[in-house]
Coordinates of C-alpha atoms in Angstrom, one line a residue:
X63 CA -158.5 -62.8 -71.7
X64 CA -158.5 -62.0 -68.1
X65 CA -160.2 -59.1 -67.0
X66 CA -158.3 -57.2 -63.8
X67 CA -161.0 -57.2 -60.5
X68 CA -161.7 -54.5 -58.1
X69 CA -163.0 -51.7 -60.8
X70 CA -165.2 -49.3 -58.9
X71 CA -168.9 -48.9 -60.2
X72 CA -169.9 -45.8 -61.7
X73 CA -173.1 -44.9 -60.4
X74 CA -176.1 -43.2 -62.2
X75 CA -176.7 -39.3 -61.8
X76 CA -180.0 -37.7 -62.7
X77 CA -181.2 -36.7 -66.4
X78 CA -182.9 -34.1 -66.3
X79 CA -182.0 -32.7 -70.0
X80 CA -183.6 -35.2 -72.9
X81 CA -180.8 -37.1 -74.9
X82 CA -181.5 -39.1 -77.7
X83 CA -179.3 -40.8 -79.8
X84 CA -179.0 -42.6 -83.3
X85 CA -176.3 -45.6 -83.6
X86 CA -175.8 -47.0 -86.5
X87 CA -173.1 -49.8 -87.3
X88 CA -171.4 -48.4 -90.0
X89 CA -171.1 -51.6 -91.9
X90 CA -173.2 -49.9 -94.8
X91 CA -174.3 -47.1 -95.9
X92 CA -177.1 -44.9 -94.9
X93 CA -180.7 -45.7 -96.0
X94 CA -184.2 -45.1 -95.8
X95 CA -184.8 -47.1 -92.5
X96 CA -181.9 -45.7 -90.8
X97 CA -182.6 -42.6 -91.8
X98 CA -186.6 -42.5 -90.4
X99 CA -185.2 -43.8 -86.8
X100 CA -182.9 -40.7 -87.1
X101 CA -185.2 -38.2 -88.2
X102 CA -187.7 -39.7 -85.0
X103 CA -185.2 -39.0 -82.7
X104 CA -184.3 -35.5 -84.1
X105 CA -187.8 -34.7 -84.7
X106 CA -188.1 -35.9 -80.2
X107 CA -184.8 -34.2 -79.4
X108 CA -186.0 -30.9 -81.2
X109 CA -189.6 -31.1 -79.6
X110 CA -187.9 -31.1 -76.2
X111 CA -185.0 -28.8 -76.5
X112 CA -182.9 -31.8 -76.4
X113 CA -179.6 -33.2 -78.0
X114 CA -179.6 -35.6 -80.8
X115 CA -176.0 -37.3 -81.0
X116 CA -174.4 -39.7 -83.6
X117 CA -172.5 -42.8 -81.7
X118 CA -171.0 -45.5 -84.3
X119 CA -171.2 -48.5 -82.9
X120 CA -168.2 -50.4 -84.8
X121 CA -167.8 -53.3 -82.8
X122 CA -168.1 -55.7 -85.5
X123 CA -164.9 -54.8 -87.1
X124 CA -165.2 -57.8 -89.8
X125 CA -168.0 -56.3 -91.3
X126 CA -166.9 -52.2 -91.6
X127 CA -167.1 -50.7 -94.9
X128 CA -164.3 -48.1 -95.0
X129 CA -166.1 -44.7 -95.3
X130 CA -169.3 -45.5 -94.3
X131 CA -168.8 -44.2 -90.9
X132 CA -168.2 -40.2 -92.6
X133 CA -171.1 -41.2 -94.9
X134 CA -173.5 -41.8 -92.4
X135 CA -173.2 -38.6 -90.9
X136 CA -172.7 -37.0 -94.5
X137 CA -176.5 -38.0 -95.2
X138 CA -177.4 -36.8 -92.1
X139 CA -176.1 -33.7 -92.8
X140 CA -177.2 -33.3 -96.4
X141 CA -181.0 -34.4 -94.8
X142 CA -180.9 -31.4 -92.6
X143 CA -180.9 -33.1 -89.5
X144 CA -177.2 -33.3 -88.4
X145 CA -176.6 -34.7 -84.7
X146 CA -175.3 -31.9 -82.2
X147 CA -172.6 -34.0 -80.6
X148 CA -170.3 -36.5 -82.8
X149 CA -167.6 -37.5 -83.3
X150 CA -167.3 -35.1 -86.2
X151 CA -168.4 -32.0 -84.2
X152 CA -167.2 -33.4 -80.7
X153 CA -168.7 -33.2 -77.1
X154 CA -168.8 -33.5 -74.0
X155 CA -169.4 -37.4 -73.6
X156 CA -166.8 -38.7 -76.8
X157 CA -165.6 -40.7 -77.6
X158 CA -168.3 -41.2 -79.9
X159 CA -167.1 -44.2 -82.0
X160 CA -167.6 -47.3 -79.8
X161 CA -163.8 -49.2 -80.8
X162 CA -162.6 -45.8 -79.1
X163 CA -164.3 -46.6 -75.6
X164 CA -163.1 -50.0 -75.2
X165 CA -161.8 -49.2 -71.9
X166 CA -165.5 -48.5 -70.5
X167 CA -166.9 -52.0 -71.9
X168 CA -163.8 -53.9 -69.5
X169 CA -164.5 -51.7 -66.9
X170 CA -168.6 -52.5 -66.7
X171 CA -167.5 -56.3 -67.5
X172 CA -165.3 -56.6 -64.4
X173 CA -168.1 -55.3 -62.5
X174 CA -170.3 -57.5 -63.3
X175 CA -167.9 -60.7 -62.5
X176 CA -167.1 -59.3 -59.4
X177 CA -170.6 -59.5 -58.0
X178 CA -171.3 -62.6 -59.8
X179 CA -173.8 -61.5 -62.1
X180 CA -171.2 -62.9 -65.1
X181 CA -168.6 -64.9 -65.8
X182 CA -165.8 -66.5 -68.3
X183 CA -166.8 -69.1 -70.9
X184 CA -164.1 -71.3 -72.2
X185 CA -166.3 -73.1 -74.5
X186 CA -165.2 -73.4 -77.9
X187 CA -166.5 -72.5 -81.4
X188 CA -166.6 -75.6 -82.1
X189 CA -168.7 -76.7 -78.9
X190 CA -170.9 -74.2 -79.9
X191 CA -171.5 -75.2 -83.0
X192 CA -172.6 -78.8 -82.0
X193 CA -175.0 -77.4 -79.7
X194 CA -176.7 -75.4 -82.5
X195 CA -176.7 -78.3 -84.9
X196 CA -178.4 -80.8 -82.0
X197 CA -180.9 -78.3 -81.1
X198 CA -181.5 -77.9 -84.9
X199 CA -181.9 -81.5 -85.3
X200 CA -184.4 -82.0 -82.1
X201 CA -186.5 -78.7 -83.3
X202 CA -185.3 -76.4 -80.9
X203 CA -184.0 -72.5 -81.2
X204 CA -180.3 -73.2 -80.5
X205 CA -179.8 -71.9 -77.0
X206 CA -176.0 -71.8 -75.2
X207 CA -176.4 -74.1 -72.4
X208 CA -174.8 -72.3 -69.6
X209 CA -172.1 -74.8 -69.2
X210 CA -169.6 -72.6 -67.8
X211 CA -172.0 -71.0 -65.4
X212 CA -171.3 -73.5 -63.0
X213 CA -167.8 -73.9 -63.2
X214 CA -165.7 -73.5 -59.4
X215 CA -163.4 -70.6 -59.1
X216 CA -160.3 -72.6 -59.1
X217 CA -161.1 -73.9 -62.3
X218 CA -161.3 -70.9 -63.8
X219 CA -158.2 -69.8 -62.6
X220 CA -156.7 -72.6 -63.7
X221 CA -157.7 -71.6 -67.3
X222 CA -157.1 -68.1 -67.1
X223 CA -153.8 -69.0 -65.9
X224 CA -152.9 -71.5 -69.1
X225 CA -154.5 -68.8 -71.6
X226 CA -157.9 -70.6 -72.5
X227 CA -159.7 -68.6 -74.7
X228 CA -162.3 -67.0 -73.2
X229 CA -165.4 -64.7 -73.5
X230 CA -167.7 -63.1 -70.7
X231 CA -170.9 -64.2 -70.4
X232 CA -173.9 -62.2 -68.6
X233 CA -176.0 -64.8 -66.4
X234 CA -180.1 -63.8 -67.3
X235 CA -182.3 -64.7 -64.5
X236 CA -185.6 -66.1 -65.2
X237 CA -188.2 -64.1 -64.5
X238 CA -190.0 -61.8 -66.4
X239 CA -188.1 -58.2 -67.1
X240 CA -191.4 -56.1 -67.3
X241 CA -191.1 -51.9 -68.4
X242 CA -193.3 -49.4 -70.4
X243 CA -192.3 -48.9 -73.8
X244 CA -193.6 -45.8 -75.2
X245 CA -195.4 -47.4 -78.5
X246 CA -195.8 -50.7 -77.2
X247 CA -196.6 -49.9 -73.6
X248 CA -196.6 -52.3 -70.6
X249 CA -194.2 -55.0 -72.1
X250 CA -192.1 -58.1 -70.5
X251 CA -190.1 -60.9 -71.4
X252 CA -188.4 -64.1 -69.4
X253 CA -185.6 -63.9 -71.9
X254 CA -183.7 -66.3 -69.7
X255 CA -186.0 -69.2 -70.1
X256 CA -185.7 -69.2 -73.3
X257 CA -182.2 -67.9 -74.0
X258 CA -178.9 -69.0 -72.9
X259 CA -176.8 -66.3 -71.3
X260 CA -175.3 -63.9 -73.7
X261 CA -171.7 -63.1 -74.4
X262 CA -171.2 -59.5 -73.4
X263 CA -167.6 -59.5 -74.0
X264 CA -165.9 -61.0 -76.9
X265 CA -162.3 -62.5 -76.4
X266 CA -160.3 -59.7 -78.4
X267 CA -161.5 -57.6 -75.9
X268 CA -164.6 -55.8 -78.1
X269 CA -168.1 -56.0 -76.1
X270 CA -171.3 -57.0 -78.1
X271 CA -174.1 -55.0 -78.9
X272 CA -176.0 -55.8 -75.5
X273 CA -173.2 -54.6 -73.2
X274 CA -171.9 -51.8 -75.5
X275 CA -175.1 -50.1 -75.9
X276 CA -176.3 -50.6 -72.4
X277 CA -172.5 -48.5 -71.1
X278 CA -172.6 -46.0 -73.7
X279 CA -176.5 -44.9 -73.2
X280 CA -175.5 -44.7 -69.4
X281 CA -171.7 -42.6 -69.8
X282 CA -173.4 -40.3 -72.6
X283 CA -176.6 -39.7 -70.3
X284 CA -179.1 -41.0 -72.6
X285 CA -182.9 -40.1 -71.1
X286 CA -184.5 -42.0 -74.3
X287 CA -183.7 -44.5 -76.6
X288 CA -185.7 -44.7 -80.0
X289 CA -184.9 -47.9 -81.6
X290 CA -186.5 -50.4 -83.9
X291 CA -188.9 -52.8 -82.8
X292 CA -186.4 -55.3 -83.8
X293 CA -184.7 -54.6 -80.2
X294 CA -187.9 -55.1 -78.2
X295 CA -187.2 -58.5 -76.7
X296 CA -183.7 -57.3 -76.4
X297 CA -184.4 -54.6 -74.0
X298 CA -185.0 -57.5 -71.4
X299 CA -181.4 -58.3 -71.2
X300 CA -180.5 -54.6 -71.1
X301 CA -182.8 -54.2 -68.4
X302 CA -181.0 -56.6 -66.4
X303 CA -177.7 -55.4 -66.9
X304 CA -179.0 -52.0 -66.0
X305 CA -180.1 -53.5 -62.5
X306 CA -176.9 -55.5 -62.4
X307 CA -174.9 -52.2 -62.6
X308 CA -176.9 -50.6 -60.6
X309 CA -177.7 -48.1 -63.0
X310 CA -181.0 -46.3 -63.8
X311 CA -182.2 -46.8 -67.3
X312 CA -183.3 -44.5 -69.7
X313 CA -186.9 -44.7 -71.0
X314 CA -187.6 -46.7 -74.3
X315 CA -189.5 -46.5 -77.6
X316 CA -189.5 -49.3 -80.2
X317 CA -190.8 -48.0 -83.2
X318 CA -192.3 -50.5 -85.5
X319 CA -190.6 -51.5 -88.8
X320 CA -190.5 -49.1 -92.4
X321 CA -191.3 -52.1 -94.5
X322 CA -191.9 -52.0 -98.5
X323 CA -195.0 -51.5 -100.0
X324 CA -195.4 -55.6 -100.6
X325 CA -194.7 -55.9 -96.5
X326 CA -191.6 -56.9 -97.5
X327 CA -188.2 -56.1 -95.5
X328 CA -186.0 -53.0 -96.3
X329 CA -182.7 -54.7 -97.3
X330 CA -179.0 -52.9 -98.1
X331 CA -179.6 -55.3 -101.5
X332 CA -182.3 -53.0 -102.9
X333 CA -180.1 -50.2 -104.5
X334 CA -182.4 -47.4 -104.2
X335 CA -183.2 -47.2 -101.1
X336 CA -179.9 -45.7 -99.9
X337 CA -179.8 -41.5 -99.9
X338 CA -177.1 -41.8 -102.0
X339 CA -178.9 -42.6 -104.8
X340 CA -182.1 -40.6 -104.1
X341 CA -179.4 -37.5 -103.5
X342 CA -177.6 -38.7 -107.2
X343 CA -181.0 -38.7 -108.9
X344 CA -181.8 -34.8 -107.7
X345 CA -184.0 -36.1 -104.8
X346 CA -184.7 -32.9 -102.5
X347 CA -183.7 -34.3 -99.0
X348 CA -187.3 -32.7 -97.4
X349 CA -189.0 -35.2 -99.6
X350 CA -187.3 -38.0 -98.1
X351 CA -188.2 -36.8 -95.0
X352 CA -192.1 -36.3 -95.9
X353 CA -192.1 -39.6 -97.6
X354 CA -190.6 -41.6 -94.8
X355 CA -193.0 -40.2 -92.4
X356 CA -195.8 -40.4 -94.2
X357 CA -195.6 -43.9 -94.3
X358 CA -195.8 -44.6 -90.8
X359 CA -197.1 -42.5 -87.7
X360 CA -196.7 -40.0 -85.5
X361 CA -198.6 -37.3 -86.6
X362 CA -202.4 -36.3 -85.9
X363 CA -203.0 -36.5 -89.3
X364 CA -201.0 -38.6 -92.4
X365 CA -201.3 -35.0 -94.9
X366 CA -198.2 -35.0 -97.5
X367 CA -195.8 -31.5 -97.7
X368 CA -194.8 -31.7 -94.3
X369 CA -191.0 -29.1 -94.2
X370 CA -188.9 -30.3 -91.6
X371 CA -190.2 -27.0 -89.0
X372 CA -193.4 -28.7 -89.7
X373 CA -192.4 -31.9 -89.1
X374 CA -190.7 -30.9 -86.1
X375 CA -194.0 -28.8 -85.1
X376 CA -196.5 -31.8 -85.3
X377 CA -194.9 -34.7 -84.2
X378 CA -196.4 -36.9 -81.1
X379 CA -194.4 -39.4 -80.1
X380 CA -198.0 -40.9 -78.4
X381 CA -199.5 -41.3 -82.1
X382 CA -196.9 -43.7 -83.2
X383 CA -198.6 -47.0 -83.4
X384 CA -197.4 -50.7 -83.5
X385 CA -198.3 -51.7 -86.8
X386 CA -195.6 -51.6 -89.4
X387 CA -194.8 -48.6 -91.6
X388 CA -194.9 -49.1 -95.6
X389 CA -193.5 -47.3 -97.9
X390 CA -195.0 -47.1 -101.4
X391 CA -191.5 -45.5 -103.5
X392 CA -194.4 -45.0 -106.5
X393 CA -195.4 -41.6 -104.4
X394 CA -192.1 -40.6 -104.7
X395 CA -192.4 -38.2 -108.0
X396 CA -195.5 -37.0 -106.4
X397 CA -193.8 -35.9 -103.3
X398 CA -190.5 -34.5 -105.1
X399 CA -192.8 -32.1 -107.5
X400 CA -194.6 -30.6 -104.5
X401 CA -191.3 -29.8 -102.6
X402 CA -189.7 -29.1 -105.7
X403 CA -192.8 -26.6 -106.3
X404 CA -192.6 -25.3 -102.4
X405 CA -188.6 -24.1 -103.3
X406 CA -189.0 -22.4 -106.6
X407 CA -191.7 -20.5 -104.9
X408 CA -189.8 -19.4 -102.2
X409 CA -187.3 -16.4 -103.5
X410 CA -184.3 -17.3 -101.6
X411 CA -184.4 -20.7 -102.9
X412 CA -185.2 -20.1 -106.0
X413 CA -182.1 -18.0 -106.1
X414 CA -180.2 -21.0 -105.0
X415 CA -182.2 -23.2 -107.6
X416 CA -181.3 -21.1 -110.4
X417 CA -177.9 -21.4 -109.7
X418 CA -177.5 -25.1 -109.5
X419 CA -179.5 -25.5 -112.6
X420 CA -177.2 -22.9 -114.6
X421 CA -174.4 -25.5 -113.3
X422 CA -175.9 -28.2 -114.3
X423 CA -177.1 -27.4 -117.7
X424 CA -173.2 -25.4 -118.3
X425 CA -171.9 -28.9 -117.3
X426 CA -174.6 -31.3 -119.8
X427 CA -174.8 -28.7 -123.0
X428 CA -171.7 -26.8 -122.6
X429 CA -170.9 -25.9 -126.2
X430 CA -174.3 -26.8 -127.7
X431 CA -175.8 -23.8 -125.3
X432 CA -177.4 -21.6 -128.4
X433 CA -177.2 -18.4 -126.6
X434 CA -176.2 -16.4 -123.3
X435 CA -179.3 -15.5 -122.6
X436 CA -180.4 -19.0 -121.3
X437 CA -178.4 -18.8 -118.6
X438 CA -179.2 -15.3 -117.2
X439 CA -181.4 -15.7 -114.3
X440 CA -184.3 -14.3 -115.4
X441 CA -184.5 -16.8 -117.9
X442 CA -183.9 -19.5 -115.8
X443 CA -186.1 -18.7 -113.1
X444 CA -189.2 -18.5 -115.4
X445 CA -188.2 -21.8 -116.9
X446 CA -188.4 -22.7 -113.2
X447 CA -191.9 -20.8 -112.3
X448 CA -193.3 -22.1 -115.8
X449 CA -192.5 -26.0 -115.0
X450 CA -193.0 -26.2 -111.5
X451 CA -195.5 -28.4 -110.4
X452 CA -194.6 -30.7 -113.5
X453 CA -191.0 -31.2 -112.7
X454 CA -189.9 -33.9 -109.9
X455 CA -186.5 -32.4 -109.8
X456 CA -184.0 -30.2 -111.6
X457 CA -182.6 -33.0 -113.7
X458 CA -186.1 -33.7 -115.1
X459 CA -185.5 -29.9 -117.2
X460 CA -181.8 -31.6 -118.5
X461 CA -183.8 -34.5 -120.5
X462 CA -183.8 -34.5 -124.1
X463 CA -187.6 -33.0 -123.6
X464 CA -186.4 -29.9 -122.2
X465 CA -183.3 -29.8 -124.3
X466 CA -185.1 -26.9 -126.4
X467 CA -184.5 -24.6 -123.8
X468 CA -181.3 -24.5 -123.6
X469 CA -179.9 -25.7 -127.0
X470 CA -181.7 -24.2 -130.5
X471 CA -183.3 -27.0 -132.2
X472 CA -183.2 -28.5 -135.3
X473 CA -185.7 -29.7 -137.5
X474 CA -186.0 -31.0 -141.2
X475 CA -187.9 -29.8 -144.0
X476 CA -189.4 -33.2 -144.1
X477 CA -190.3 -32.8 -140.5
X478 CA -192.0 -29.8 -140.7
X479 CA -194.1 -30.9 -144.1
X480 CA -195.2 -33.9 -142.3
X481 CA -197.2 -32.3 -140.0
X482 CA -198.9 -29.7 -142.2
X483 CA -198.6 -28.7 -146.0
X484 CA -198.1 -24.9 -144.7
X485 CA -195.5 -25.7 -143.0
X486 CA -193.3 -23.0 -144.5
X487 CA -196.4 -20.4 -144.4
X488 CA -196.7 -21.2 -140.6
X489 CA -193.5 -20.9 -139.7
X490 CA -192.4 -17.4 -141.3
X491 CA -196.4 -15.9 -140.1
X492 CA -195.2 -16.8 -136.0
X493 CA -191.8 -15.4 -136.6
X494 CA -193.4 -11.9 -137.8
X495 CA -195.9 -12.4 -134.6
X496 CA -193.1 -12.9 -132.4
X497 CA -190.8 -10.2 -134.0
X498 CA -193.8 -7.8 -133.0
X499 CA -193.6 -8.7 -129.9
X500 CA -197.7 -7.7 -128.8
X501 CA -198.2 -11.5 -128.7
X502 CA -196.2 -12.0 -125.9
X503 CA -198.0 -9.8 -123.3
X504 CA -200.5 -12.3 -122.3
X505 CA -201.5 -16.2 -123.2
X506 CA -204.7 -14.7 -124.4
X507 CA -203.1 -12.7 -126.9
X508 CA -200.6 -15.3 -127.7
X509 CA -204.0 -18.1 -128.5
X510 CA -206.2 -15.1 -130.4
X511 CA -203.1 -14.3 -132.7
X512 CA -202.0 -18.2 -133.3
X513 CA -205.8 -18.4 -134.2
X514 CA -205.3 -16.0 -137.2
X515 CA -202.5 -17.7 -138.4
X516 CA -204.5 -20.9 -138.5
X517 CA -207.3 -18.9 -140.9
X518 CA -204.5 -17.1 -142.7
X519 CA -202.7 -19.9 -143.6
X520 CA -205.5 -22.1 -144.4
X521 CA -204.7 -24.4 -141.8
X522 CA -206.3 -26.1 -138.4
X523 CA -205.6 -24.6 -135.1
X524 CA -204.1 -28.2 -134.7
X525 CA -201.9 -28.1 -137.2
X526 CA -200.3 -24.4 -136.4
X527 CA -199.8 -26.3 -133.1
X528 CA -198.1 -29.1 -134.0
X529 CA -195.6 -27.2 -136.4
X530 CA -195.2 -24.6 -133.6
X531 CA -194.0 -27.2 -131.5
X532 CA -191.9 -29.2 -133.4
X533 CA -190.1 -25.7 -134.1
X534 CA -189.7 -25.0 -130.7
X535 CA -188.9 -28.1 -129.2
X536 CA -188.0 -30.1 -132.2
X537 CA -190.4 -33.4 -130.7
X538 CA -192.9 -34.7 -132.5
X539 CA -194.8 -37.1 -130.0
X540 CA -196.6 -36.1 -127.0
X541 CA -194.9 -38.4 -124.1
X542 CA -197.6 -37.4 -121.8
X543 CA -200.1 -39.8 -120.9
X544 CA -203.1 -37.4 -119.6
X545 CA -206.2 -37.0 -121.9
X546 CA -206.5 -35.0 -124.9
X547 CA -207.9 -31.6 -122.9
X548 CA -204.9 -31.7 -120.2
X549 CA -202.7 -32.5 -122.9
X550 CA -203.4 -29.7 -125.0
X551 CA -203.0 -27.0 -121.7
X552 CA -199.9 -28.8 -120.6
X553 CA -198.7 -27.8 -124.6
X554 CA -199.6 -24.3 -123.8
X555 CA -197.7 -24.4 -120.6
X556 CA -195.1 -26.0 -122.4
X557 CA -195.4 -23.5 -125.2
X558 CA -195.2 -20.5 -122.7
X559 CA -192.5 -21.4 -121.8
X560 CA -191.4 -21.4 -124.9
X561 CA -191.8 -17.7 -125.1
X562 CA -188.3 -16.9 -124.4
X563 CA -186.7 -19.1 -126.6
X564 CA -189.3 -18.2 -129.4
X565 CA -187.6 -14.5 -128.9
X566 CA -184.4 -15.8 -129.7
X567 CA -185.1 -17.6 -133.0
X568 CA -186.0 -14.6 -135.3
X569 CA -183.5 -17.0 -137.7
X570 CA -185.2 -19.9 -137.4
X571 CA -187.6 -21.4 -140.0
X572 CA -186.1 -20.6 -143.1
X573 CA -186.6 -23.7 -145.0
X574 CA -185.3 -24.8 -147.9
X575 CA -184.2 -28.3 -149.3
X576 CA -184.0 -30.7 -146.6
X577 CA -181.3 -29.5 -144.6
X578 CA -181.4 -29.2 -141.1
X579 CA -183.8 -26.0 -139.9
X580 CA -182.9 -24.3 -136.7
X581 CA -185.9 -23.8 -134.7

């Protein structure tokens, strides 16, 4: 590879607008980690009037996974933070997929051989290799050994000219490469006593990490970069290649690591921590957004229910803190039933929400559906205002515990006798209470009027209960784990919501034999 000399140097023009960007290798799919360092740099863009942009960096073509690079910016969409230049929805700075800039990442690399700050390495893998496995065996971090640092200009010529492989190195000096990080404030390290230099171009002509970043923050203007602390150390050597170009460099903020609850890494092996599979399972995208927050910093305060204007509202990029971030997934249900709650009670969602659930149930009952009227929107919507706060998400109301509201159910004879003798008696007294319709006006009425069924038929106020219930929902067992007293008013809440479908089953109860009853 010989790169051609005599490239001018683009020099740096003032920023006085805040750009921010999230880049991502699109060698996976979007997850929860990824998805918190984009939502900071919204959430700073936002703040400032700024501009959040999407780059893919896709330099390590072995590793792409086709269509990760549209399902990054998918997620990022469906999140409700969607960059405002990609390369999806353009700009003025594209390309904006790093194997589409190529030309940039020579340019910057023949700069920096002609004034000496880099140069060609013909050393081979296999070189390399033996220098790592000696260092290994002495105890030492393998370290390149700037070999081809001091080769004369004639011999490189001379290899160039006989096609030698070759790769560009950057040289690091070694002093210390001091700046202010915005987290971690007055930072510095000698990277190159420590390091070898670092290959900035690769020999099929695709830069690394260090040199691509470093000419795409500077061409696309970037005033910040928001990064993971990961990249700390790093920013040494970008420093230096910001000097060596004689560029100005935009200011930084590590932030420190989203870590699980144990303190152990996020990895692409854990399944569920993708938004894929939160967005599969019903997950409301603001949750994710409250959740991933609220397990760091940033904020004044660490209260739960933040909505994105709210997150946008309160956020303090001077309250992020070093410590790492961790993320306790068992809050999750918690989170999703407040937001969940926050929709249904807002009428334009809840407009929305009806709609999706009529989908959804059409699409899981279809032909069991027992009647038209379940999916009106009425009735739906006070299925939804009835179960809020219980529910973590819409599926939750397609279980088998919620089937009864969609589909009639069915119930033995020797059901219903084995939770009271009066079974029958019961049954046929709330039927004539429902068909006269004053019992629905208020739960008060409802109670008082179950109550003299229970002395009219001889039988407990528990046992009218139970038989009420297994008519209505055709379940026996109480899943719920709560004590007895929140048990019993979550069964009235339940059986509330009830109300509808006990309006529709005016057929219901008729028992004889042991055939099937429908309730």
């Amino acid at each position: 590879m010989k790169i051609l000399r005599g490239v001018s140097r683009q020099m740096c023009t003032s920023r006085p607008e805040v750009r921010v960007r999230f880049a991502p290798s699109p060698t996976g799919f979007l997850h929860l980690g990824g998805l918190r360092t984009a939502l900071y740099n919204f959430l700073f863009s936002r703040q400032r009037r700024g501009v959040f942009i999407l780059r893919l960096e896709d330099t390590d073509q072995k590793r792409l996974v086709p269509g990760a690079a549209e399902h990054i910016e998918d997620m990022l969409e469906w999140a409700g933070i969607p960059p405002d230049e990609s390369s999806r929805r353009g700009g003025d700075y594209g390309p904006y997929v790093q194997s589409e800039r190529l030309h940039l990442y020579t340019e910057a690399a023949s700069s920096l051989l002609n004034t000496g700050h880099a140069y060609y390495c013909f050393c081979s893998n296999q070189r390399l290799e033996l220098l790592k496995k000696e260092a290994q065996r002495s105890g030492h971090a393998p370290r390149y050994d700037n070999r081809c640092r001091r080769l004369q200009p004639q011999q490189v010529e001379q290899k160039l000219a006989a096609g030698v492989p070759a790769v560009v190195r950057f040289k690091l000096h070694m002093g210390t490469e001091e700046f202010q990080d915005l987290v971690f404030g007055w930072t510095g390290h000698a990277v190159g006593a420590v390091e070898g230099d670092p290959v900035i171009l690769k020999g099929d002509g695709y830069p690394t990490y260090h040199l691509a970043s470093v000419v795409d923050d500077h061409h696309m203007r970037i005033s910040h970069v928001l990064r993971g602390c990961e990249w700390l150390i790093s920013s040494a050597k970008h420093l230096q290649l910001y000097r060596a170009l004689r560029w100005t460099p935009p200011t930084y903020a590590h932030l420190p690591l989203l870590l699980n609850r144990d303190g152990s890494k996020l990895s692409k092996r854990q399944g569920d921590i993708f938004l894929q599979s939160f967005r599969d399972r019903g997950v409301l995208p603001e949750t994710l957004l409250d959740l991933v927050t609220h397990a760091g910093s940033g904020f004044s305060d660490n209260r739960m229910g933040r909505r994105l204007d709210e997150l946008i509202r309160d956020f303090n990029i001077s309250k992020i803190t070093t410590h790492s971030a961790l993320l306790d997934l068992d809050k999750l249900e918690e989170f999703s039933r407040l937001h969940l709650q926050r929709r249904i009670e807002d009428p334009q969602q809840c407009v929305w929400l009806c709609e999706e659930l009529k989908q959804m149930v059409k699409h899981t009952h279809s032909s069991e559906i027992s009647a038209a009227a379940v999916l009106e929107p009425e009735y739906i919507e006070r299925v939804l205002q009835l179960r809020k706060g219980h529910i973590s998400s819409l599926q939750d109301l397609l279980s088998s515990t919620h089937s009864y509201l969609w589909v009639r159910p069915r119930v033995s004879q020797t059901q219903l006798q084995s939770e009271s003798a009066h079974a029958k008696d019961i049954a046929t007294a709330v039927m004539q209470m429902v068909l006269a319709g004053g019992s629905l006006v208020s739960m008060e009425r409802l109670n008082s009027e179950l109550k003299q069924i229970s002395s009219r038929t001889n039988s407990t106020h528990s046992s009218v209960m139970k038989v009420l219930r297994l008519l209505l929902s055709a379940q026996q067992v109480n899943t719920h784990t709560h004590t007895h007293t929140h048990t019993h008013t979550h069964t009235q809440q339940r059986d509330e919501g009830a109300e509808t479908t006990a309006e529709r089953s005016t057929a219901g109860a008729q028992c004889g034999g042991d055939d099937a009853v429908s309730g």
